Amino acid sequence: MNNVSAEFGINVFNDSVMRARLPKETYRQLQKTIKDGRHLDVNLAVVVANAMKDWAIEKGATHYTHWFQPMTGITAEKHDSFITPAGDGKVIMEFSGKELIQGEPDASSFPSGGLRATFEARGYTAWDPNSYAFIKDGVLCIPTAFCSYGGEALDKKTPLLRSMEAINRQAMRILHLFGNEDVTSVKTTVGPEQEYFLVDAAAFERRKDLIYTGRTLLGARPPKGQELNDHYFGAIKPRVQAFMTELNEELWKLGILAKTEHNEAAPAQHELAPIFSTTNISTDHNQLTMELMQKIAKRHGMVCLLHEKPFAGVNGSGKHNNWSLSTNTGTNLFEPGETPYENAQFLLLLCAVIKAVDEYQDLLRVSVASAGNDHRLGGYEAPPAIVSMFLGTELTEILEAIENDAAYGSHEKEVLKVGVHTLPRFPKDATDRNRTSPFAFTGNKFEFRMLGSSASIADANVVLNTAVAESLRQFADRLEPAEDFESALHALIKETIVAHKRIIFNGNGYEEAWIAEAGRRGLLNLRTTPDCAPCLLADKNVRLFAEHRVLSRAELESRHEVMLENYVKVLNIEALTLLEMVRRDVLPAVSGYVRSLTDAVEAKGRLGGLDATYELETARRLSELLAAAWRESGQLDAALEQARGDTLTLARHYRDRVSSAMDALRALVDEMETLTDARSWPYPSYGELLFSVN
Ligand code: ADP
Ligand code: MG
């Protein structure tokens, strides 16, 4: 791309395009509708739709779609062309206001977790004018929310928008208390760092497990993995670089702020980070990024794996959700300020997050739970399944000084008083940046690191926004009527620290000792998705979401159901794939190889006692493994057959019985791989997959 700044956002119907193409009055009304978060008026929509269509057609579009994010976690689109018969066998291109505002996809096949049984069968999509329309592959895409006719959310976007409203409402109350008169709204911002693997397409095509499940279900460890740390930040290979260049260009055209690219820790693993933007926009953009990664990798003869754990024995992939709060006047509220007063506001907001993370640890953990991510969290490469918070030494010492009515640091003599003393700046790259913490303060934002690489970032941000909104609500309730604001503020901050400091942990989250320590502190350790899902329906959580009008009980029940259903389906597909691979490929191949070994033994015997130790011993061990694998595949079959009950019972059964049978079977097959002639093995090896791209 020659001129990035000229081409940036050329496929987006963004503010400057709207300003240029809409009549002044229409533009003004649209801005007002967006700002007030109201529904679009039909008369207004007619004009906007027409301008959008003309713009899209100039860019070569022939179709439009309502682009939405159902509870599958990915995006959905159904294309309609603009054509309308105009007599004489001719057509004209039309796009009505109604078509812009609302769509009615046949929703019956999207997961609804029982909502459709209780409510209305159909769903509809409604334009979210906060997100710009864009063109992708000749289709005008209109970002929409997806709801049932009863108004229940059937998607990931609706609760996200509601949670952004909730935190805006409560944060504004706090900001008023601190006299920020110029601020009229607060938005959360997110920059999601995205990890992924690239493997050679030809190798991928020969792995049924990758094709059906996105991860390898079999595979002996290669002689080399990531132990030399030679891949992390290493020189990028030409083929990967060509992919990254094209990806950046496509993302930029869509107005996506792709910024940083580098090799990650595991061989064949990479990362892309955008510059942050408003949370709903980041959510859309992250979905588009994942989609484009997969599409563009194919053009370069590669496949992009977004699974959380494609390979055993090397790092899996996550997504770091960098989160902050920003005012419409452009102030980052987690940037410690210059004055004591600004610092007091910063400390209060910090306390709101500490309280939220402690009180809603369970929800934060649930928001990242999936079959894929279960392989990562709790392993020794990703944040543990225990939620805790890293603040760094400096900030922790400040909180301790407030808690104990003590002086902060050696240079201060006076007792640290909120609202009176200035805090030091906390440089982002200060001393101990902790890489093992699930939730870290990184100078002017929080980095939530438990998200899986394939997940929509919506769920995690719904929880974060709502939980922090609740802290802020309680703080505002308490401070608004206070007669002496400063004393009340100081007392509140102190109390919050005392009540919630157990969530703060600055040490190494990968250490075994931390698990015991976290247990003593009463922190939760929810290891698997079936452990997590019931938390969605805990009374305190139902109350939280209801009170802030983010999710109703019925909507939570549906999400609980979808989560468990999905878990069971994923494990079931994995088990069936493994059985097919073992019975139809591995066992026949190894049996054939054993035959060639025994033939060799016989031939050597006929020649008069040539040494056949290798052939005999290998044939013997492989025969034992064949028999054991055959039996173990029967165990797996039996475990699958015994699966019954409600979704939670089923999910537990898959976790306890099915996945352990899969692990046992895999161990046998992986040993066979190390003994079998490479040419007879039916699949590309780990070595070929991880080191195939040059
Ligand atoms: P790293 O964590 O790898 O050191 P950076 O700190 O530079 O990387 O940023 C990581 C991500 O955090 C980027 O996507 C960046 O845009 C995002 N980020 C920076 N500031 C904010 C903010 N105020 N709100 C949300 N995300 C932010
Ligand atoms: Mg980071």
XYZ file of C-alpha atoms and ligand atoms in Angstrom:
722
model
C 0.000 0.000 0.000
C 1.573 3.259 -1.124
C -0.457 5.759 0.774
C -1.731 4.340 4.003
C -3.278 7.534 5.268
C -5.252 7.975 2.037
C -6.513 4.405 2.042
C -7.183 4.052 5.742
C -10.876 3.453 6.280
C -11.774 3.670 2.578
C -14.232 0.795 3.025
C -16.008 2.394 5.973
C -19.089 4.604 5.970
C -17.563 6.654 8.735
C -18.176 10.062 10.160
C -16.358 11.979 7.454
C -18.184 10.081 4.700
C -21.493 10.760 6.425
C -20.675 14.410 6.794
C -19.763 14.653 3.132
C -22.678 12.657 1.765
C -25.643 13.372 3.994
C -27.690 16.561 3.844
C -26.562 18.791 6.706
C -29.788 18.440 8.639
C -29.844 14.639 8.247
C -26.259 14.407 9.422
C -27.048 16.538 12.461
C -30.103 14.459 13.355
C -28.210 11.213 12.922
C -25.424 12.424 15.214
C -28.000 13.385 17.786
C -29.737 10.010 17.568
C -26.394 8.265 18.036
C -25.445 10.478 20.940
C -28.769 10.033 22.722
C -28.755 6.300 22.011
C -32.255 6.466 20.558
C -33.820 4.442 17.778
C -33.427 5.729 14.294
C -36.463 7.497 12.901
C -37.750 5.948 9.648
C -37.721 9.205 7.692
C -34.136 9.747 8.690
C -33.267 6.164 7.833
C -34.583 6.568 4.275
C -32.081 9.325 3.573
C -29.191 7.579 5.308
C -29.919 4.286 3.542
C -29.922 5.946 0.168
C -26.616 7.683 0.777
C -25.122 4.462 2.067
C -26.285 2.536 -0.970
C -24.902 5.080 -3.451
C -21.588 5.061 -1.633
C -21.503 1.250 -1.503
C -22.343 0.872 -5.194
C -19.561 3.280 -6.124
C -17.240 0.950 -4.240
C -18.488 -2.021 -6.232
C -20.950 -3.458 -3.718
C -23.990 -5.317 -5.041
C -25.383 -6.670 -1.776
C -26.029 -5.628 1.777
C -26.254 -7.599 4.990
C -27.114 -7.100 8.618
C -23.895 -8.233 10.250
C -24.421 -9.569 13.757
C -22.810 -11.576 16.545
C -25.005 -14.449 17.700
C -24.156 -16.607 20.681
C -22.004 -18.859 18.504
C -19.289 -16.320 19.365
C -18.565 -15.564 15.721
C -20.366 -13.327 13.246
C -23.307 -14.035 10.984
C -24.361 -12.529 7.676
C -26.985 -13.206 5.018
C -26.587 -11.250 1.818
C -29.392 -9.526 -0.081
C -28.776 -7.785 -3.362
C -29.906 -4.230 -3.973
C -31.750 -5.224 -7.153
C -35.416 -4.344 -7.584
C -37.370 -5.095 -10.801
C -38.091 -1.941 -12.756
C -40.213 -3.359 -15.605
C -38.939 -4.263 -19.086
C -36.784 -6.954 -17.539
C -34.584 -4.264 -16.039
C -33.552 -3.671 -12.450
C -32.636 -0.690 -10.352
C -30.568 -0.710 -7.193
C -32.562 0.082 -4.069
C -32.032 0.052 -0.333
C -34.867 1.270 1.867
C -34.791 2.919 5.241
C -36.610 -0.061 6.684
C -33.991 -2.430 5.322
C -31.317 -0.356 6.999
C -32.986 -0.179 10.392
C -34.265 -3.671 10.827
C -33.766 -7.146 9.412
C -35.391 -10.474 10.032
C -32.906 -13.257 9.525
C -34.369 -16.708 9.924
C -33.039 -17.044 13.428
C -34.206 -20.534 14.173
C -30.806 -22.170 13.832
C -28.810 -19.847 16.047
C -28.235 -20.933 19.633
C -30.791 -19.388 21.962
C -30.418 -21.602 25.027
C -34.152 -22.170 25.285
C -35.138 -18.511 24.896
C -37.047 -19.281 21.757
C -39.025 -21.981 23.477
C -40.168 -19.524 26.135
C -40.562 -16.477 23.965
C -40.992 -15.549 20.370
C -39.553 -17.833 17.719
C -38.344 -15.143 15.365
C -35.468 -12.805 15.937
C -34.705 -9.467 14.396
C -31.571 -7.440 13.831
C -31.403 -3.701 14.449
C -28.713 -1.310 13.270
C -26.345 -0.129 15.984
C -25.576 3.330 14.606
C -22.621 3.578 17.006
C -20.788 1.134 14.741
C -20.061 2.234 11.208
C -21.243 0.280 8.200
C -18.458 -1.115 6.033
C -17.837 -3.011 2.816
C -16.422 -6.498 2.857
C -16.113 -8.596 -0.318
C -18.567 -6.453 -2.245
C -21.172 -6.528 0.518
C -22.344 -3.526 2.502
C -22.252 -4.762 6.109
C -24.453 -3.069 8.671
C -23.422 -3.867 12.245
C -26.535 -4.852 14.141
C -27.784 -6.138 17.462
C -29.827 -9.347 17.363
C -32.881 -9.747 19.623
C -36.054 -11.742 19.944
C -39.365 -9.993 19.400
C -39.822 -9.976 23.144
C -36.647 -7.884 23.327
C -34.405 -10.608 24.790
C -30.840 -10.464 23.573
C -29.881 -13.327 21.281
C -26.396 -12.016 20.661
C -23.173 -10.791 22.242
C -23.524 -7.173 21.163
C -26.766 -6.193 22.913
C -25.598 -6.864 26.472
C -22.295 -5.202 25.626
C -24.051 -1.994 24.600
C -26.249 -2.192 27.693
C -23.198 -2.652 29.934
C -21.552 0.390 28.371
C -24.646 2.405 29.227
C -24.573 1.061 32.778
C -20.993 2.080 33.427
C -21.595 5.442 31.784
C -24.549 6.141 34.120
C -22.618 5.324 37.269
C -19.265 6.820 36.266
C -20.978 10.116 35.475
C -22.318 10.272 39.044
C -18.795 9.871 40.396
C -17.313 12.392 37.984
C -19.912 14.968 39.014
C -18.890 14.511 42.628
C -15.393 15.471 41.601
C -16.712 18.467 39.706
C -15.902 17.402 36.149
C -18.510 19.720 34.692
C -17.345 19.518 31.103
C -17.720 15.745 30.856
C -20.993 14.513 29.367
C -20.260 10.831 28.845
C -17.813 8.090 29.702
C -16.935 5.159 27.508
C -14.858 2.073 28.063
C -11.990 1.524 25.680
C -10.390 -1.754 24.704
C -7.307 -2.823 22.811
C -7.327 -6.612 22.326
C -3.984 -8.269 21.590
C -4.679 -11.292 19.402
C -2.508 -14.430 19.316
C -2.690 -17.046 16.562
C -0.792 -19.845 14.847
C -0.003 -20.208 11.156
C 0.541 -23.655 9.669
C 1.141 -24.805 6.139
C -2.157 -25.453 4.349
C -0.984 -28.709 2.773
C -0.050 -30.108 6.185
C -3.295 -28.846 7.690
C -5.364 -30.587 5.007
C -3.922 -33.917 6.065
C -4.960 -33.529 9.725
C -8.587 -34.462 10.382
C -8.281 -33.188 13.939
C -7.311 -29.705 12.803
C -10.010 -29.711 10.160
C -12.832 -30.836 12.463
C -11.772 -29.436 15.831
C -9.147 -26.737 15.258
C -6.655 -28.499 17.515
C -4.441 -31.565 17.341
C -5.902 -34.530 19.216
C -2.820 -36.645 18.583
C 0.847 -35.974 18.078
C 4.106 -36.978 19.688
C 6.298 -34.139 20.928
C 8.912 -32.988 18.414
C 12.574 -32.846 19.484
C 12.314 -29.049 19.612
C 9.523 -26.899 20.915
C 9.767 -23.389 22.326
C 12.526 -24.036 24.867
C 15.188 -21.984 23.151
C 12.951 -18.900 23.114
C 14.227 -18.311 19.615
C 10.836 -17.597 18.104
C 9.618 -14.879 20.478
C 10.178 -11.528 18.772
C 12.376 -13.359 16.234
C 12.821 -12.221 12.630
C 9.567 -12.787 10.774
C 9.769 -15.318 7.945
C 9.060 -13.969 4.454
C 5.864 -15.945 3.918
C 4.492 -14.846 7.284
C 5.569 -11.277 6.578
C 3.727 -11.297 3.249
C 0.629 -12.471 5.108
C 1.004 -9.791 7.788
C 1.457 -7.057 5.200
C -1.684 -8.025 3.328
C -3.599 -8.417 6.588
C -2.593 -4.951 7.754
C -3.658 -3.422 4.455
C -7.058 -5.089 4.525
C -7.577 -4.127 8.165
C -6.582 -0.530 7.544
C -9.060 -0.273 4.677
C -11.718 -1.290 7.166
C -10.602 1.420 9.549
C -9.064 -1.100 11.936
C -6.034 0.306 13.725
C -3.663 -2.650 13.290
C -0.490 -1.539 15.016
C 1.895 -4.159 16.397
C 2.908 -7.501 14.903
C 5.441 -9.990 16.189
C 6.350 -13.628 16.597
C 5.119 -15.160 19.845
C 6.687 -17.727 22.174
C 5.691 -20.980 20.462
C 7.014 -21.934 17.039
C 4.508 -20.835 14.346
C 2.776 -18.507 16.829
C 2.246 -14.792 16.205
C 0.432 -11.789 17.618
C -1.334 -8.730 16.321
C -2.358 -5.767 18.478
C -4.472 -2.841 17.365
C -4.550 0.630 18.860
C -7.435 0.659 21.310
C -10.883 2.036 20.543
C -14.339 2.203 22.106
C -15.360 -1.230 23.334
C -18.225 -1.958 20.924
C -16.040 -0.922 18.002
C -13.111 -3.018 19.260
C -15.447 -5.966 19.541
C -16.532 -5.630 15.921
C -12.967 -5.021 14.840
C -11.609 -8.028 16.678
C -14.207 -10.228 14.961
C -13.206 -8.814 11.584
C -9.545 -9.286 12.431
C -10.054 -12.959 13.226
C -12.072 -13.447 10.054
C -9.511 -11.714 7.855
C -6.627 -13.610 9.461
C -8.236 -16.856 8.396
C -9.140 -15.663 4.933
C -5.800 -14.055 4.131
C -3.739 -16.949 5.498
C -5.377 -19.170 2.847
C -4.214 -16.822 0.095
C -0.670 -17.455 1.309
C -1.000 -21.236 1.406
C -1.371 -21.269 5.166
C -4.103 -21.840 7.708
C -4.587 -19.556 10.700
C -5.402 -21.466 13.878
C -7.316 -19.463 16.459
C -7.878 -22.368 18.849
C -6.697 -21.773 22.418
C -4.531 -24.886 22.450
C -3.785 -26.255 19.009
C -0.696 -28.152 20.189
C 0.107 -29.954 23.415
C 3.470 -29.109 24.926
C 3.843 -25.586 23.564
C 2.023 -22.387 24.528
C -1.578 -21.903 23.597
C -3.098 -18.673 22.319
C -4.943 -16.051 24.285
C -6.188 -12.572 23.891
C -5.221 -9.735 26.221
C -8.111 -7.377 26.835
C -6.589 -3.984 27.644
C -9.393 -1.980 29.235
C -9.812 1.554 30.422
C -12.393 4.296 30.938
C -12.316 7.469 28.938
C -14.351 10.681 28.989
C -15.858 12.343 25.938
C -13.318 15.101 26.563
C -10.523 12.624 25.933
C -9.264 11.982 29.459
C -8.195 8.465 30.369
C -9.628 8.048 33.869
C -7.033 5.456 34.855
C -4.206 7.825 34.178
C -3.061 9.059 37.592
C -3.420 12.839 37.528
C -1.240 15.823 38.343
C -3.102 17.204 41.317
C -4.099 15.686 44.656
C -7.721 15.995 43.626
C -7.214 14.134 40.371
C -5.296 11.504 42.283
C -8.163 11.069 44.707
C -10.485 10.433 41.768
C -7.988 7.989 40.316
C -7.717 6.110 43.610
C -11.465 5.870 43.949
C -11.829 4.498 40.433
C -8.991 2.085 41.078
C -10.802 0.904 44.207
C -13.951 0.433 42.146
C -12.051 -1.993 39.922
C -10.417 -3.804 42.853
C -13.809 -4.287 44.470
C -15.398 -5.379 41.195
C -12.692 -7.924 40.421
C -12.898 -9.362 43.932
C -16.680 -9.498 44.186
C -17.182 -10.786 40.671
C -14.179 -13.095 40.278
C -16.603 -15.835 39.401
C -18.182 -13.849 36.577
C -14.844 -12.779 35.157
C -13.777 -16.405 35.110
C -17.074 -17.487 33.514
C -16.714 -14.820 30.860
C -13.630 -16.580 29.489
C -14.714 -20.190 29.988
C -14.866 -22.508 26.992
C -13.788 -26.013 26.120
C -10.788 -24.612 24.267
C -9.702 -22.203 26.983
C -9.925 -24.924 29.654
C -6.733 -26.324 28.131
C -4.931 -23.059 28.806
C -6.075 -21.644 32.118
C -4.386 -23.439 34.918
C -1.626 -24.750 32.679
C 1.793 -23.257 33.272
C 1.810 -20.946 30.297
C -1.274 -18.813 30.768
C -2.740 -17.003 33.733
C -4.083 -19.543 36.199
C -7.792 -20.222 36.551
C -7.695 -18.172 39.761
C -8.585 -14.516 39.255
C -6.253 -12.099 41.022
C -4.992 -8.615 40.412
C -1.499 -7.230 39.918
C -0.943 -3.605 40.902
C 2.836 -3.414 41.099
C 4.894 -2.505 44.123
C 4.426 1.231 43.980
C 0.660 1.310 43.868
C 0.392 -1.503 46.396
C 2.552 0.475 48.823
C 0.326 3.507 48.377
C -2.762 1.454 49.164
C -1.006 -0.010 52.205
C -0.128 3.475 53.426
C -3.767 4.536 53.159
C -4.963 1.363 54.834
C -2.577 1.756 57.768
C -2.705 5.546 58.100
C 1.008 5.549 57.427
C 3.435 7.634 55.457
C 4.093 6.487 51.925
C 7.679 5.691 51.030
C 10.769 7.049 52.674
C 10.530 10.573 51.259
C 7.128 11.397 52.783
C 6.860 12.235 56.431
C 3.178 12.897 56.715
C 0.467 10.293 56.755
C -0.863 9.795 53.245
C -4.203 11.518 52.911
C -6.390 11.085 49.879
C -7.237 14.379 48.262
C -4.310 16.133 49.860
C -1.232 14.386 48.607
C 0.022 14.003 45.112
C 0.782 10.503 43.961
C 3.817 9.642 41.939
C 3.384 8.733 38.286
C 3.296 5.019 37.655
C 5.305 4.558 34.522
C 3.909 1.721 32.464
C 7.288 0.161 32.001
C 8.143 0.448 35.667
C 10.127 -2.256 37.401
C 8.115 -5.408 37.683
C 5.726 -5.970 34.826
C 4.070 -9.171 35.773
C 3.303 -11.539 32.899
C 1.593 -14.209 34.954
C -1.201 -12.120 36.426
C -4.691 -12.643 35.057
C -5.587 -9.006 35.663
C -2.829 -6.438 35.727
C -2.744 -2.677 36.113
C -0.306 -1.517 33.460
C 0.160 2.164 34.194
C -3.018 3.647 32.734
C -5.207 0.663 31.893
C -5.999 -2.853 33.077
C -4.983 -5.891 31.134
C -7.325 -8.871 31.534
C -5.319 -11.785 30.212
C -7.541 -14.800 30.639
C -9.442 -14.534 27.373
C -9.052 -17.350 24.883
C -7.791 -16.537 21.411
C -10.990 -17.525 19.602
C -13.421 -15.852 21.983
C -15.512 -12.797 21.305
C -14.256 -10.099 23.634
C -17.855 -9.081 24.290
C -18.468 -11.449 27.229
C -15.448 -10.357 29.238
C -16.250 -6.699 28.712
C -19.910 -7.138 29.627
C -18.772 -8.476 32.997
C -16.050 -5.896 33.512
C -18.282 -2.964 32.637
C -21.197 -4.161 34.741
C -19.161 -5.173 37.785
C -17.324 -1.847 37.826
C -20.633 -0.018 37.290
C -21.917 -1.723 40.437
C -18.895 -0.610 42.511
C -19.372 2.917 41.213
C -23.078 2.839 42.018
C -22.365 1.867 45.615
C -19.651 4.511 45.895
C -21.910 7.224 44.493
C -24.777 6.198 46.785
C -22.455 6.626 49.690
C -20.659 9.819 48.652
C -23.537 11.827 47.212
C -25.203 12.509 50.559
C -21.907 12.919 52.458
C -21.524 16.213 54.283
C -17.760 16.148 54.378
C -16.873 14.764 50.964
C -13.148 14.418 51.577
C -13.438 12.497 54.823
C -16.129 10.262 53.397
C -13.939 9.628 50.369
C -10.907 8.779 52.455
C -12.917 6.422 54.649
C -14.499 4.742 51.634
C -11.173 4.149 49.926
C -9.689 2.772 53.112
C -12.606 0.461 53.732
C -12.535 -0.822 50.188
C -8.843 -1.637 50.443
C -9.354 -3.535 53.684
C -12.325 -5.451 52.336
C -10.849 -6.422 48.983
C -7.072 -6.497 49.250
C -7.127 -10.298 49.170
C -7.560 -10.083 45.391
C -4.232 -8.264 44.997
C -1.329 -10.552 44.258
C 1.924 -9.273 42.818
C 3.806 -12.585 42.850
C 4.241 -15.369 40.331
C 0.842 -16.793 39.402
C 2.411 -19.898 37.856
C 3.767 -21.177 41.153
C 2.152 -24.084 42.916
C 2.409 -22.140 46.194
C 0.014 -19.509 44.845
C -2.793 -22.058 44.519
C -2.550 -22.851 48.221
C -2.221 -19.185 49.151
C -5.222 -18.247 47.025
C -7.164 -20.993 48.779
C -6.284 -19.500 52.159
C -7.468 -16.111 50.907
C -10.757 -17.643 49.872
C -10.292 -16.925 46.183
C -12.093 -19.137 43.717
C -10.313 -21.670 41.559
C -12.802 -22.649 38.882
C -10.853 -25.007 36.703
C -13.273 -26.027 34.000
C -16.284 -24.759 32.096
C -18.735 -27.039 33.948
C -17.361 -25.539 37.210
C -17.900 -22.044 35.866
C -21.278 -22.116 34.172
C -23.474 -22.382 37.316
C -21.980 -19.098 38.578
C -23.957 -17.305 35.879
C -27.109 -18.109 37.811
C -25.872 -17.326 41.326
C -28.286 -14.936 43.058
C -25.769 -12.134 43.460
C -24.955 -12.260 39.760
C -28.558 -12.401 38.613
C -29.180 -9.342 40.796
C -26.170 -7.513 39.398
C -27.198 -7.938 35.782
C -30.857 -7.208 36.476
C -30.140 -4.083 38.486
C -28.010 -2.587 35.735
C -30.427 -3.782 33.041
C -27.712 -5.717 31.233
C -29.131 -9.253 31.259
C -32.392 -10.571 32.658
C -32.647 -13.893 34.458
C -34.118 -15.469 31.322
C -31.230 -14.153 29.260
C -28.724 -15.474 31.781
C -30.400 -18.858 31.799
C -30.163 -18.948 28.041
C -26.465 -18.054 28.154
C -25.834 -20.704 30.781
C -27.500 -23.267 28.550
C -25.650 -22.181 25.414
C -22.316 -22.297 27.225
C -22.784 -25.856 28.456
C -24.346 -27.054 25.216
C -21.390 -25.716 23.323
C -18.934 -27.377 25.706
C -20.619 -30.749 25.293
C -20.812 -30.436 21.515
C -17.148 -29.494 21.216
C -16.028 -32.437 23.345
C -18.341 -34.769 21.485
C -16.958 -33.732 18.102
C -13.424 -34.118 19.443
C -14.146 -37.602 20.762
C -15.745 -38.744 17.512
C -12.880 -37.281 15.504
C -10.344 -39.060 17.670
C -12.169 -42.364 17.308
C -12.306 -41.988 13.559
C -8.624 -41.127 13.352
C -7.570 -43.979 15.570
C -9.741 -46.685 14.080
C -9.634 -45.739 10.436
C -6.143 -44.331 10.083
C -3.787 -45.033 12.944
C -4.553 -48.636 13.864
C -4.642 -49.864 10.237
C -1.417 -47.989 9.427
C 0.433 -49.328 12.459
C -0.901 -52.822 11.936
C 0.381 -52.677 8.370
C 3.728 -51.497 9.602
C 3.896 -54.335 12.144
C 3.218 -56.702 9.266
C 6.211 -55.333 7.398
C 8.329 -55.785 10.525
C 7.236 -59.377 11.004
C 7.823 -60.041 7.299
C 11.335 -58.778 7.813
C 11.801 -61.051 10.826
C 10.704 -64.034 8.751
C 12.914 -63.087 5.848
C 15.898 -62.655 8.110
C 15.184 -66.038 9.651
C 15.115 -67.667 6.215
C 18.513 -66.179 5.485
C 19.844 -68.033 8.475
C 19.640 -66.182 11.738
C 20.261 -62.507 10.828
C 19.777 -60.319 13.892
C 16.124 -59.173 13.977
C 16.088 -57.610 17.429
C 14.863 -54.205 16.222
C 12.050 -55.645 14.151
C 10.969 -58.103 16.815
C 10.994 -55.743 19.750
C 9.331 -52.960 17.833
C 6.679 -55.313 16.492
C 6.072 -56.609 19.994
C 5.686 -53.174 21.588
C 3.543 -51.864 18.747
C 1.316 -54.920 18.983
C 0.821 -54.275 22.697
C 0.003 -50.657 21.974
C -2.385 -51.638 19.190
C -4.292 -53.928 21.522
C -4.359 -51.354 24.313
C -5.513 -48.596 21.948
C -8.222 -50.826 20.565
C -9.483 -51.491 24.107
C -9.203 -47.833 25.071
C -11.196 -46.792 22.010
C -13.911 -49.101 23.318
C -13.767 -47.268 26.657
C -14.205 -43.983 24.872
C -17.170 -45.385 22.955
C -18.696 -46.553 26.206
C -18.170 -43.171 27.838
C -19.934 -41.515 24.902
C -22.815 -43.955 25.101
C -23.290 -43.377 28.806
C -23.734 -39.627 28.353
C -27.191 -38.529 29.445
C -28.936 -36.073 31.715
C -29.403 -32.315 31.746
C -26.724 -30.143 30.179
C -24.776 -29.608 33.400
C -24.703 -33.350 34.143
C -23.729 -34.018 30.550
C -20.972 -31.420 30.663
C -19.532 -32.955 33.822
C -19.691 -36.397 32.266
C -17.782 -35.208 29.207
C -15.203 -33.491 31.375
C -14.669 -36.427 33.755
C -15.198 -39.490 31.624
C -14.920 -38.585 27.958
C -11.879 -36.368 28.118
C -9.963 -38.748 30.379
C -10.656 -41.608 27.944
C -9.408 -39.354 25.138
C -6.218 -38.569 27.059
C -5.549 -42.249 27.730
C -6.058 -43.131 24.090
C -3.874 -40.292 22.925
C -0.992 -41.372 25.151
C -0.967 -44.810 23.518
C -1.156 -43.414 19.997
C 1.580 -40.857 20.639
C 3.906 -43.628 21.743
C 3.079 -45.578 18.583
C 4.044 -42.532 16.539
C 7.533 -42.546 18.038
C 8.034 -46.194 16.983
C 6.416 -46.238 13.569
C 8.124 -45.651 10.254
C 7.549 -41.957 9.460
C 6.399 -42.870 5.944
C 3.696 -45.149 7.332
C 2.327 -42.601 9.781
C -0.957 -41.244 8.430
C -0.495 -37.624 9.545
C 2.058 -34.841 9.377
C 3.978 -34.766 12.644
C 4.121 -31.950 15.180
C 7.531 -31.086 13.793
C 6.119 -30.729 10.283
C 3.179 -28.623 11.509
C 5.144 -26.331 13.776
C 8.127 -25.790 11.528
C 6.501 -26.031 8.103
C 6.203 -22.366 7.231
C 9.307 -20.681 5.898
P 2.026 -4.472 25.829
O 0.946 -4.826 26.788
O 2.371 -5.610 24.913
O 3.183 -3.816 26.448
P 0.904 -1.901 25.061
O 0.898 -1.587 26.478
O 1.609 -0.984 24.133
O 1.445 -3.383 24.817
O -0.561 -1.974 24.567
C -1.297 -3.114 24.494
C -2.664 -2.743 24.037
O -3.247 -1.868 24.998
C -2.737 -2.003 22.712
O -3.785 -2.573 21.964
C -3.060 -0.608 23.128
O -3.766 0.114 22.152
C -3.945 -0.877 24.331
N -4.169 0.318 25.160
C -3.328 1.320 25.425
N -3.963 2.285 26.133
C -5.244 1.876 26.307
C -6.406 2.427 26.919
N -6.390 3.606 27.503
N -7.550 1.712 26.886
C -7.583 0.517 26.291
N -6.537 -0.046 25.700
C -5.385 0.615 25.694
Mg 0.034 -7.007 26.702
